Amino acid sequence: MPEEVKSKNFIENIIDKDLEEGKVSKIVTRFPPEPNGYLHIGHAKSILLNSGIAAEYGGQFNLRFDDTNPTKEKEEFVDSIIEDVKWLGADFRGEVLYASNYFDQMYEAAVKLIKKGKAYVDDLTAEEIRQYRGTLTEPGKNSPYRDRSVEENLELFEAMKDGQFEDGSKVLRAKIDMASPNINMRDPVIYRIARMTHHNTGDKWLIYPMYDFAHPIEDAIEGVTHSLCTLEFEDHRPLYNWVVEELEYPNPPQQIEFSKLYLTNVVTGKRYIKKLVEDGVVDGWDDPRLVSLAALRRRGFTPESIKSFMELAGISKSQGSCDYAMLEYCIREDLKPKAPRYMGVLKPVKLIIDNYPEGQTEEFEIENNSDDPEAGMRKITFSRELYIEADDFMEEPPRKYFRLFPGNEVRLKGAYFVKCTGFEKDAEGNVTEVHCTYDPETRSGSGFEGRKVKGTIHWVNAADAIDAEVRLYENLIDEEKGKLNEDGTLNFNPNSLEVVNAKLEAASAELKPGDHVQYIRNGYFVVDIKDSTAEKMVFNRVVGLKSSYKPAQ
Ligand code: ATP
Ligand code: MG
């Protein structure tokens, strides 16, 4: 077999060059979430990229909360983010860092800029600052406060810190260039006054640094070598560089942008997910129809499947959506050798074998997973009354229907051939039971070589099948009909959740929350980690068995 050569992405190429030129020695990366929501699949791309690079180069990966904006932050999110990063297997050495622990150093950094004549206190209102900023085509205007002396600026900034001014009445701005073609460089605000209680620093601070000022300082303090972020920060890079240069950090970090991950048919983006949760469209942040990591975990996706998905998706600077089917492909590939294959009937109808002795039970041995010989065998029981899928019987079948219909014979998986002899219906015309006879000669494993049948269906023994709630999911958004309605609202798929009362093979009772199983012909399932109990098991369908995605090659 030829050795597989994994081609490097553009970020790895940059790092290789930096190492070669001796610009860096130990690689340090970070994932900097704002604790204002749950992480989603897009964040997983960033986490796996950053932690993967650190691991590949024998470097260090930091988990650092970007908690400089206390209005939107919540402790609840901190905990869930840590759990998600751990779940993905990203190694942050159990050490959780907080940008808010650097507030003193950020304050000192601002003072340093003032002393260098590179920052000033401005009394313009927010609205005036906006007006003075100019537009993409017109340069901005200098603030009348731009030329305050260093002494006056130092005094005013200290007074801002000490609470001598109202919220919003003054700001500290970097003194760069009001005529810069890049609006981010037109004297950006770097500190504001805001009397807010911070989850980490409490009421210590009345002034808070702005993201564009704080972020490069956080990176520099931690010795981050490559600060990987998404493309919307490309225009902020000159400011990032300005901050680390003016503050004269000896080994300044380097910002590199890559494109965000988007998925078809799902809602990514913290803001949008938050809205779905708040509007009650879904049942919480971990509703299995969402692509928050908590939801994907609950839906039954594994960290391995998410990793292989990110490898297929790749890292680049070009924007585009990945097909949700690719993620489904990855979870199928992961579960194929791992999940036992049981029988489970999602929409049951009774099948009565009229010539099978009443009160008799027999056992069959069947393999747990035909793709994994190590998985061994298990026993299933068989008796006169079984359940089969309502879909596996038709009173008047169309052509090419090879399952049960009056007069037709099928194989019951792992057991006998049965021939349909009749059925019963209720007043509404629903089939309530199907009758058949079995042929004792056709016992599975007996070496029966007689006639062939075209259809094989699954079944469970009515006597020992367990009842379970099974949740069947479809995409939340129906992109085939267009992602948005005419009024700009999202076009929801009304069938995104169907709940059925299933009859499952007895072995299912041994499964624990989070365990995976394939119910043959029906797909891969997971025992719900939130709602399943020993008395009433709840399963989520992770994915069906048929794939619409084929990997390249
Ligand atoms: P959202 O865009 O969903 O509101 P965010 O960017 O505001 O998320 P942060 O907590 O600031 O959320 O993100 C932390 C890191 O995750 C950032 O470095 C950000 O660039 C990265 N990130 C966010 N969304 C994606 C995505 N879809 N693909 C890759 N990386 C992402
Ligand atoms: Mg953000």
Coordinates of C-alpha atoms and ligand atoms in Angstrom, one line a residue:
M1 CA 0.0 0.0 0.0
P2 CA 1.4 3.4 -0.9
E3 CA 2.0 5.5 2.2
E4 CA -0.7 8.1 2.6
V5 CA 0.7 11.6 2.3
K6 CA -1.4 14.1 4.0
S7 CA -1.1 17.5 2.3
K8 CA -0.6 20.4 4.6
N9 CA -3.0 23.3 4.9
F10 CA -1.9 26.9 4.3
I11 CA -1.6 27.5 8.1
E12 CA 0.8 24.5 8.5
N13 CA 2.8 25.9 5.6
I14 CA 3.2 29.3 7.4
I15 CA 4.2 27.6 10.6
D16 CA 6.8 25.4 8.9
K17 CA 8.3 28.5 7.4
D18 CA 8.3 30.4 10.7
L19 CA 10.1 27.4 12.4
E20 CA 12.6 27.1 9.6
E21 CA 13.4 30.8 9.7
G22 CA 13.7 30.6 13.5
K23 CA 10.9 33.2 14.0
V24 CA 9.3 30.9 16.6
S25 CA 10.4 27.8 18.5
K26 CA 7.5 26.4 20.5
I27 CA 4.1 26.7 18.8
V28 CA 1.3 28.2 21.0
T29 CA -2.3 28.4 19.8
R30 CA -5.5 29.2 21.6
F31 CA -9.3 28.9 21.4
P32 CA -10.9 32.1 22.7
P33 CA -14.6 31.7 23.1
E34 CA -16.8 34.5 24.5
P35 CA -18.9 32.9 27.2
N36 CA -22.2 34.1 25.8
G37 CA -23.7 31.0 24.4
Y38 CA -23.1 27.3 23.7
L39 CA -20.5 26.2 21.3
H40 CA -21.6 24.9 17.9
I41 CA -20.1 22.8 15.1
G42 CA -18.3 25.9 13.7
H43 CA -16.5 26.3 17.0
A44 CA -15.4 22.7 16.8
K45 CA -13.6 23.5 13.6
S46 CA -11.6 26.2 15.4
I47 CA -11.0 24.0 18.5
L48 CA -9.8 21.1 16.5
L49 CA -7.7 23.3 14.2
N50 CA -6.0 25.0 17.1
S51 CA -5.5 22.0 19.4
G52 CA -4.6 19.8 16.4
I53 CA -1.8 22.3 15.3
A54 CA -0.4 22.4 18.9
A55 CA -0.4 18.7 19.1
E56 CA 1.2 18.2 15.7
Y57 CA 4.1 20.6 16.5
G58 CA 4.5 19.5 20.1
G59 CA 3.3 22.9 21.2
Q60 CA 0.7 24.2 23.6
F61 CA -3.0 24.9 23.2
N62 CA -4.8 27.3 25.5
L63 CA -8.4 27.5 26.3
R64 CA -9.0 31.1 27.1
F65 CA -12.3 32.8 27.8
D66 CA -12.6 36.1 26.0
D67 CA -14.6 37.5 28.9
T68 CA -14.0 41.2 28.4
N69 CA -17.7 42.1 27.7
P70 CA -19.6 41.5 31.0
T71 CA -23.1 42.3 29.7
K72 CA -23.6 39.2 27.7
E73 CA -21.6 36.7 29.7
K74 CA -22.9 33.9 31.9
E75 CA -21.3 31.3 34.2
E76 CA -23.5 28.7 32.7
F77 CA -21.8 29.1 29.4
V78 CA -18.4 28.8 30.9
D79 CA -19.2 25.4 32.2
S80 CA -20.8 24.1 29.1
I81 CA -17.9 25.4 26.9
I82 CA -15.3 23.6 29.1
E83 CA -17.4 20.4 28.9
D84 CA -17.6 20.7 25.1
V85 CA -13.9 21.3 24.6
K86 CA -13.0 18.3 26.8
W87 CA -15.5 16.2 24.9
L88 CA -13.8 17.0 21.7
G89 CA -10.5 15.8 23.2
A90 CA -8.7 19.1 22.9
D91 CA -5.8 19.1 25.4
F92 CA -5.7 22.3 27.4
R93 CA -3.9 20.6 30.3
G94 CA -7.0 21.2 32.5
E95 CA -6.0 24.8 32.7
V96 CA -8.7 27.3 32.0
L97 CA -7.5 30.9 31.2
Y98 CA -9.6 34.1 31.4
A99 CA -8.9 37.3 29.6
S100 CA -10.3 39.1 32.6
N101 CA -7.3 38.0 34.6
Y102 CA -5.3 40.3 32.5
F103 CA -7.3 43.5 33.1
D104 CA -4.5 45.0 35.2
Q105 CA -2.0 44.4 32.4
M106 CA -4.4 45.8 29.8
Y107 CA -4.8 48.9 31.9
E108 CA -1.0 49.2 32.1
A109 CA -0.8 48.7 28.4
A110 CA -3.3 51.6 27.8
V111 CA -1.2 53.8 30.1
K112 CA 1.9 52.9 28.1
L113 CA 0.2 54.0 24.9
I114 CA -0.9 57.3 26.5
K115 CA 2.7 57.9 27.6
K116 CA 3.9 57.3 24.1
G117 CA 1.4 59.8 22.8
K118 CA -0.5 57.0 21.1
A119 CA -3.8 57.2 22.9
Y120 CA -6.1 59.9 24.1
V121 CA -9.2 60.4 26.1
D122 CA -12.1 61.6 24.0
D123 CA -15.2 63.5 25.2
L124 CA -17.2 63.1 22.0
T125 CA -20.4 61.2 22.3
A126 CA -20.8 57.8 20.7
E127 CA -22.9 59.5 18.0
E128 CA -20.3 62.2 17.4
I129 CA -17.6 59.6 17.2
R130 CA -19.6 57.8 14.5
Q131 CA -20.1 61.1 12.5
Y132 CA -16.4 61.9 12.8
R133 CA -15.4 58.5 11.6
G134 CA -16.1 59.1 7.9
T135 CA -17.2 56.4 5.5
L136 CA -15.6 53.9 3.2
T137 CA -15.2 56.6 0.6
E138 CA -14.5 59.7 2.8
P139 CA -11.8 60.1 5.4
G140 CA -12.7 60.8 9.0
K141 CA -12.1 64.0 11.0
N142 CA -9.9 64.5 14.0
S143 CA -11.7 64.8 17.3
P144 CA -11.1 68.2 19.0
Y145 CA -9.8 66.3 22.0
R146 CA -7.2 64.4 20.0
D147 CA -4.3 66.7 20.9
R148 CA -4.7 66.6 24.7
S149 CA -1.4 66.5 26.5
V150 CA 0.0 63.2 27.8
E151 CA -0.4 64.5 31.4
E152 CA -4.0 65.4 30.8
N153 CA -4.7 62.1 29.2
L154 CA -3.1 60.2 32.0
E155 CA -5.1 62.1 34.6
L156 CA -8.4 61.7 32.8
F157 CA -7.9 58.0 32.1
E158 CA -7.1 57.4 35.8
A159 CA -10.2 59.4 36.7
M160 CA -12.2 57.2 34.3
K161 CA -11.0 54.2 36.1
D162 CA -11.8 55.7 39.5
G163 CA -15.4 56.3 38.6
Q164 CA -15.3 60.1 38.3
F165 CA -17.3 60.1 35.0
E166 CA -20.6 58.8 33.9
D167 CA -20.9 55.7 31.8
G168 CA -20.4 56.6 28.1
S169 CA -19.2 60.1 28.8
K170 CA -15.6 59.5 27.8
V171 CA -13.6 56.9 26.0
L172 CA -10.0 56.1 25.5
R173 CA -9.0 56.0 21.8
A174 CA -5.9 54.8 20.0
K175 CA -4.3 57.6 18.1
I176 CA -3.6 56.2 14.7
D177 CA -5.0 57.8 11.5
M178 CA -8.4 59.3 10.9
A179 CA -7.7 59.2 7.2
S180 CA -6.8 55.6 7.0
P181 CA -8.5 53.7 4.2
N182 CA -9.2 51.0 6.8
I183 CA -11.9 52.3 9.1
N184 CA -10.7 50.1 11.9
M185 CA -7.6 52.2 12.0
R186 CA -9.4 55.5 12.5
D187 CA -8.6 56.0 16.1
P188 CA -10.5 53.0 17.4
V189 CA -12.0 53.2 20.9
I190 CA -9.9 50.9 23.2
Y191 CA -11.6 51.5 26.6
R192 CA -15.1 52.5 27.7
I193 CA -16.7 53.4 31.0
A194 CA -19.3 50.9 32.0
R195 CA -20.5 50.2 35.5
M196 CA -21.2 46.5 35.1
T197 CA -20.6 43.5 37.5
H198 CA -18.2 41.1 35.9
H199 CA -18.5 37.3 36.5
N200 CA -14.8 37.1 37.4
T201 CA -13.7 40.5 38.6
G202 CA -16.9 41.6 40.3
D203 CA -17.2 45.3 40.7
K204 CA -13.5 46.0 40.6
W205 CA -13.5 47.6 37.2
L206 CA -15.6 50.5 35.9
I207 CA -13.8 50.6 32.6
Y208 CA -13.5 47.7 30.2
P209 CA -11.2 47.2 27.2
M210 CA -12.6 46.8 23.7
Y211 CA -12.1 43.5 21.9
D212 CA -9.7 44.7 19.3
F213 CA -7.4 46.1 21.9
A214 CA -7.8 43.3 24.4
H215 CA -7.4 40.3 22.1
P216 CA -3.8 40.9 20.9
I217 CA -2.7 41.7 24.4
E218 CA -4.2 38.4 25.7
D219 CA -2.4 36.5 22.9
A220 CA 0.9 38.3 23.6
I221 CA 0.7 37.7 27.4
E222 CA 0.2 34.0 26.8
G223 CA 3.0 33.8 24.2
V224 CA 0.6 32.7 21.5
T225 CA 2.6 32.4 18.3
H226 CA -0.2 31.9 15.8
S227 CA -3.5 33.5 16.6
L228 CA -6.0 31.7 14.3
C229 CA -9.3 33.3 13.7
T230 CA -12.0 33.5 11.1
L231 CA -12.1 35.7 8.0
E232 CA -14.2 38.6 9.4
F233 CA -11.2 39.7 11.4
E234 CA -9.0 40.1 8.3
D235 CA -9.7 43.9 8.3
H236 CA -8.8 44.1 12.0
R237 CA -5.3 42.6 11.5
P238 CA -3.6 45.9 10.9
L239 CA -5.0 47.1 14.3
Y240 CA -3.9 43.8 15.9
N241 CA -0.4 44.4 14.6
W242 CA -0.4 48.0 15.6
V243 CA -1.3 47.1 19.2
V244 CA 1.4 44.4 19.6
E245 CA 4.0 46.7 17.9
E246 CA 3.2 49.8 19.9
L247 CA 3.3 47.8 23.1
E248 CA 6.7 46.4 22.1
Y249 CA 6.1 42.8 22.9
P250 CA 9.3 40.9 22.2
N251 CA 7.8 38.0 20.3
P252 CA 4.6 39.4 19.0
P253 CA 1.8 36.9 18.0
Q254 CA 0.7 36.6 14.4
Q255 CA -2.9 36.6 13.3
I256 CA -3.9 34.3 10.5
E257 CA -7.5 34.0 9.2
F258 CA -9.3 31.0 7.9
S259 CA -12.9 30.6 6.6
K260 CA -15.8 29.7 8.9
L261 CA -17.6 26.4 8.6
Y262 CA -21.1 26.6 7.4
L263 CA -23.4 23.6 7.0
T264 CA -26.4 23.2 4.7
N265 CA -29.9 22.7 6.2
V266 CA -28.9 23.6 9.7
V267 CA -28.6 26.8 11.7
T268 CA -25.1 27.7 12.7
G269 CA -24.2 30.9 14.5
K270 CA -24.6 31.5 18.2
R271 CA -27.0 34.4 17.7
Y272 CA -29.4 32.3 15.5
I273 CA -29.3 29.3 17.7
K274 CA -30.0 31.5 20.7
K275 CA -33.0 32.9 18.9
L276 CA -34.4 29.4 18.1
V277 CA -34.0 28.5 21.8
E278 CA -35.6 31.8 23.0
D279 CA -38.5 31.6 20.6
G280 CA -39.2 28.0 21.7
V281 CA -38.8 26.6 18.2
V282 CA -36.5 24.0 19.7
D283 CA -36.5 22.5 23.1
G284 CA -33.3 24.1 24.6
W285 CA -29.7 24.5 23.6
D286 CA -29.2 20.7 23.4
D287 CA -32.2 20.0 21.3
P288 CA -30.9 17.2 19.0
R289 CA -32.0 19.1 15.9
L290 CA -29.5 21.8 16.6
V291 CA -25.8 21.8 15.8
S292 CA -24.6 23.1 19.1
L293 CA -22.0 20.6 20.4
A294 CA -24.3 19.8 23.3
A295 CA -27.0 19.0 20.8
L296 CA -24.7 16.9 18.5
R297 CA -23.5 14.9 21.5
R298 CA -27.1 14.3 22.5
R299 CA -28.1 13.4 19.0
G300 CA -25.4 10.7 19.1
F301 CA -22.5 12.2 17.2
T302 CA -19.1 11.2 18.5
P303 CA -16.0 13.3 18.8
E304 CA -14.3 11.0 16.3
S305 CA -17.0 11.6 13.7
I306 CA -16.7 15.4 14.1
K307 CA -12.9 15.1 13.8
S308 CA -13.1 13.1 10.6
F309 CA -15.7 15.6 9.3
M310 CA -13.3 18.5 9.9
E311 CA -10.6 16.6 8.1
L312 CA -12.8 16.1 5.0
A313 CA -13.9 19.8 5.2
G314 CA -10.4 21.0 5.3
I315 CA -8.9 24.4 6.2
S316 CA -8.8 27.3 3.7
K317 CA -9.6 30.9 3.1
S318 CA -12.4 30.2 0.7
Q319 CA -16.0 30.5 1.9
G320 CA -18.5 27.8 1.2
S321 CA -21.0 25.5 2.9
C322 CA -20.4 21.9 3.7
D323 CA -23.1 19.4 3.0
Y324 CA -24.8 18.1 6.1
A325 CA -24.7 14.7 4.4
M326 CA -21.0 14.7 4.8
L327 CA -21.3 14.9 8.6
E328 CA -23.8 12.0 8.4
Y329 CA -21.4 10.0 6.4
C330 CA -18.7 10.5 9.0
I331 CA -20.9 9.3 11.9
R332 CA -22.0 6.2 9.9
E333 CA -18.4 5.3 9.2
D334 CA -17.6 5.7 12.8
L335 CA -20.5 3.7 14.1
K336 CA -20.4 0.9 11.5
P337 CA -17.8 -1.2 13.3
K338 CA -18.7 0.0 16.8
A339 CA -22.5 -0.2 17.2
P340 CA -24.2 -3.6 17.8
R341 CA -26.9 -4.4 15.3
Y342 CA -30.2 -5.2 16.8
M343 CA -33.8 -5.5 15.6
G344 CA -36.2 -2.8 16.5
V345 CA -39.7 -2.0 15.1
L346 CA -40.4 1.7 15.0
K347 CA -44.0 1.6 13.8
P348 CA -45.2 -1.8 15.0
V349 CA -48.1 -4.0 13.8
K350 CA -48.7 -7.5 15.2
L351 CA -47.7 -10.5 13.1
I352 CA -49.4 -13.7 14.3
I353 CA -48.1 -17.0 13.1
D354 CA -51.3 -19.2 13.2
N355 CA -49.5 -22.5 12.8
Y356 CA -46.9 -21.9 15.5
P357 CA -47.7 -23.7 18.8
E358 CA -49.2 -21.4 21.4
G359 CA -47.0 -20.9 24.5
Q360 CA -43.9 -22.1 22.7
T361 CA -40.7 -20.0 22.7
E362 CA -37.4 -20.9 20.9
E363 CA -34.1 -19.1 20.6
F364 CA -31.9 -18.2 17.7
E365 CA -28.3 -17.1 17.8
I366 CA -27.4 -14.1 15.7
E367 CA -24.3 -12.1 15.3
N368 CA -24.0 -8.8 17.0
N369 CA -22.2 -7.0 14.1
S370 CA -21.5 -8.6 10.8
D371 CA -18.7 -6.0 10.3
D372 CA -17.0 -7.0 13.5
P373 CA -16.4 -10.7 14.2
E374 CA -15.1 -9.8 17.7
A375 CA -18.5 -8.5 18.6
G376 CA -19.8 -12.1 19.1
M377 CA -23.3 -13.5 19.1
R378 CA -26.4 -13.0 21.1
K379 CA -29.7 -14.9 21.6
I380 CA -33.0 -13.7 20.4
T381 CA -36.3 -15.3 21.2
F382 CA -39.1 -16.2 18.8
S383 CA -42.8 -17.1 19.5
R384 CA -46.2 -17.1 17.9
E385 CA -46.8 -13.3 18.2
L386 CA -44.3 -10.9 16.9
Y387 CA -44.1 -7.3 15.8
I388 CA -43.1 -6.1 12.4
E389 CA -43.0 -2.7 10.8
A390 CA -46.4 -1.6 9.6
D391 CA -44.7 -0.6 6.4
D392 CA -43.6 -4.1 5.8
F393 CA -47.1 -5.2 5.0
M394 CA -49.4 -4.0 2.2
E395 CA -52.8 -5.0 1.4
E396 CA -52.4 -4.1 -2.2
P397 CA -48.8 -3.9 -3.0
P398 CA -47.4 -1.9 -5.9
R399 CA -45.0 -3.8 -8.3
K400 CA -41.6 -4.6 -7.0
Y401 CA -42.9 -4.7 -3.4
F402 CA -41.2 -7.9 -2.0
R403 CA -42.4 -7.7 1.6
L404 CA -45.5 -9.1 3.1
F405 CA -48.9 -9.1 1.3
P406 CA -51.6 -11.7 1.1
G407 CA -50.1 -14.8 -0.4
N408 CA -46.5 -13.7 -0.4
E409 CA -43.6 -15.3 1.5
V410 CA -40.7 -13.5 3.2
R411 CA -37.8 -14.3 5.4
L412 CA -38.0 -13.2 9.0
K413 CA -34.4 -12.1 9.6
G414 CA -32.5 -14.9 11.5
A415 CA -35.6 -17.1 11.9
Y416 CA -38.1 -18.7 9.5
F417 CA -39.9 -18.0 6.2
V418 CA -43.5 -16.9 6.7
K419 CA -46.3 -16.7 4.3
C420 CA -49.1 -14.1 4.7
T421 CA -52.5 -15.6 5.0
G422 CA -54.6 -12.6 6.0
F423 CA -55.0 -9.5 8.1
E424 CA -57.5 -7.5 10.2
K425 CA -58.4 -3.9 10.2
D426 CA -60.1 -1.5 12.6
A427 CA -63.1 0.7 11.9
E428 CA -60.8 3.4 10.4
G429 CA -59.2 1.0 8.0
N430 CA -55.9 0.7 9.8
V431 CA -54.3 -2.8 9.7
T432 CA -54.3 -4.1 13.3
E433 CA -52.8 -7.5 12.8
V434 CA -51.3 -9.6 10.0
H435 CA -51.6 -13.3 9.9
C436 CA -49.3 -15.8 8.5
T437 CA -48.0 -19.4 8.6
Y438 CA -44.4 -20.4 9.0
D439 CA -42.5 -23.3 7.4
P440 CA -40.5 -25.2 10.1
E441 CA -38.1 -26.5 7.3
T442 CA -36.8 -23.0 6.8
R443 CA -35.3 -22.5 10.2
S444 CA -32.3 -20.2 10.0
G445 CA -29.0 -22.0 10.4
S446 CA -30.6 -25.4 9.4
G447 CA -28.9 -25.3 6.0
F448 CA -32.3 -25.1 4.2
E449 CA -31.6 -24.9 0.5
G450 CA -35.1 -25.0 -0.8
R451 CA -37.0 -22.1 -2.4
K452 CA -35.8 -18.6 -2.3
V453 CA -37.7 -15.5 -1.2
K454 CA -37.1 -11.9 -2.3
G455 CA -37.7 -10.1 0.9
T456 CA -36.2 -10.2 4.4
I457 CA -37.9 -8.2 7.2
H458 CA -36.9 -7.6 10.8
W459 CA -39.2 -8.4 13.7
V460 CA -39.2 -8.6 17.5
N461 CA -40.9 -11.1 19.8
A462 CA -44.0 -9.5 21.3
A463 CA -43.5 -11.4 24.6
D464 CA -40.2 -9.8 25.5
A465 CA -39.8 -6.7 23.3
I466 CA -39.3 -3.6 25.3
D467 CA -41.4 -0.4 24.7
A468 CA -39.4 2.7 24.0
E469 CA -39.9 6.2 22.8
V470 CA -37.9 6.8 19.7
R471 CA -37.3 10.3 18.3
L472 CA -36.9 10.6 14.6
Y473 CA -35.3 13.7 13.3
E474 CA -35.1 15.5 10.0
N475 CA -33.4 18.8 9.2
L476 CA -34.8 21.8 11.0
I477 CA -34.5 24.0 7.9
D478 CA -35.8 22.9 4.6
E479 CA -33.2 24.3 2.2
E480 CA -34.7 22.5 -0.8
K481 CA -37.6 24.9 -0.6
G482 CA -35.3 27.8 0.2
K483 CA -33.7 28.6 3.5
L484 CA -35.7 31.8 4.0
N485 CA -39.3 32.6 3.6
E486 CA -40.4 35.7 1.7
D487 CA -40.6 37.7 4.9
G488 CA -37.0 36.7 5.8
T489 CA -37.9 34.2 8.5
L490 CA -36.4 30.8 8.4
N491 CA -38.3 28.1 6.5
F492 CA -38.7 25.4 9.1
N493 CA -39.4 21.8 8.2
P494 CA -42.6 21.0 10.0
N495 CA -41.6 17.3 10.2
S496 CA -38.2 17.9 11.9
L497 CA -39.3 15.7 14.9
E498 CA -41.5 12.6 14.9
V499 CA -41.9 10.7 18.1
V500 CA -42.9 7.0 17.8
N501 CA -43.6 4.2 20.4
A502 CA -41.3 1.5 19.2
K503 CA -40.9 -2.2 20.1
L504 CA -37.3 -3.1 20.5
E505 CA -35.5 -6.4 20.8
A506 CA -35.0 -7.3 24.5
A507 CA -31.2 -6.9 24.4
S508 CA -31.8 -3.1 24.1
A509 CA -32.7 -3.0 27.8
E510 CA -29.0 -3.4 28.6
L511 CA -28.0 -0.2 26.7
K512 CA -27.1 2.8 28.8
P513 CA -27.5 6.5 28.1
G514 CA -25.1 7.5 25.4
D515 CA -24.8 4.0 24.0
H516 CA -25.1 3.5 20.3
V517 CA -27.0 0.8 18.5
Q518 CA -28.0 0.1 14.9
Y519 CA -31.5 -1.1 14.4
I520 CA -31.2 -2.9 11.2
R521 CA -32.9 -1.3 8.2
N522 CA -33.8 1.7 10.4
G523 CA -30.5 3.4 11.1
Y524 CA -28.2 4.3 14.0
F525 CA -29.6 5.3 17.3
V526 CA -28.4 6.5 20.7
V527 CA -29.9 6.2 24.1
D528 CA -30.9 9.8 25.0
I529 CA -28.5 11.1 27.7
K530 CA -31.1 13.4 29.2
D531 CA -34.5 11.8 29.1
S532 CA -33.9 8.1 29.0
T533 CA -34.6 6.1 32.2
A534 CA -34.5 2.4 33.1
E535 CA -38.4 2.4 33.2
K536 CA -38.9 4.3 30.0
M537 CA -36.1 4.3 27.5
V538 CA -35.8 7.1 25.0
F539 CA -33.7 6.8 21.8
N540 CA -32.7 9.4 19.3
R541 CA -32.1 8.4 15.7
V542 CA -28.6 9.7 14.9
V543 CA -28.8 9.0 11.2
G544 CA -30.5 6.7 8.7
L545 CA -28.5 4.0 6.9
K546 CA -28.6 5.4 3.3
S547 CA -26.1 7.9 2.3
S548 CA -26.5 10.7 -0.2
Y549 CA -22.8 11.6 0.2
K550 CA -19.9 9.8 -1.5
P551 CA -16.4 10.7 -0.5
A552 CA -14.0 11.7 -3.3
Q553 CA -11.6 9.0 -4.8
Ligands
ATP1 P1 -20.9 33.1 16.2 O1 -20.4 33.6 14.9 O2 -21.6 31.8 16.2 O3 -21.8 34.1 16.9 P2 -18.6 33.9 17.6 O4 -17.6 34.1 16.6 O5 -19.3 35.2 18.1 O6 -19.7 32.8 17.1 P3 -16.8 33.3 19.7 O7 -17.1 32.8 21.0 O8 -16.3 34.7 19.6 O9 -18.1 33.1 18.9 O10 -15.9 32.4 18.9 C1 -14.7 31.8 19.3 C2 -13.9 31.3 18.2 O11 -14.6 30.4 17.3 C3 -13.5 32.5 17.3 O12 -12.1 32.5 17.1 C4 -14.2 32.3 16.1 O13 -13.6 32.9 15.0 C5 -14.4 30.8 16.0 N1 -15.6 30.5 15.2 C6 -16.9 30.9 15.4 N2 -17.7 30.5 14.5 C7 -17.0 29.7 13.7 C8 -17.3 28.9 12.5 N3 -18.5 28.8 12.0 N4 -16.2 28.2 11.9 C9 -15.0 28.2 12.4 N5 -14.7 29.0 13.5 C10 -15.6 29.7 14.1
MG2 MG -17.2 36.6 18.4

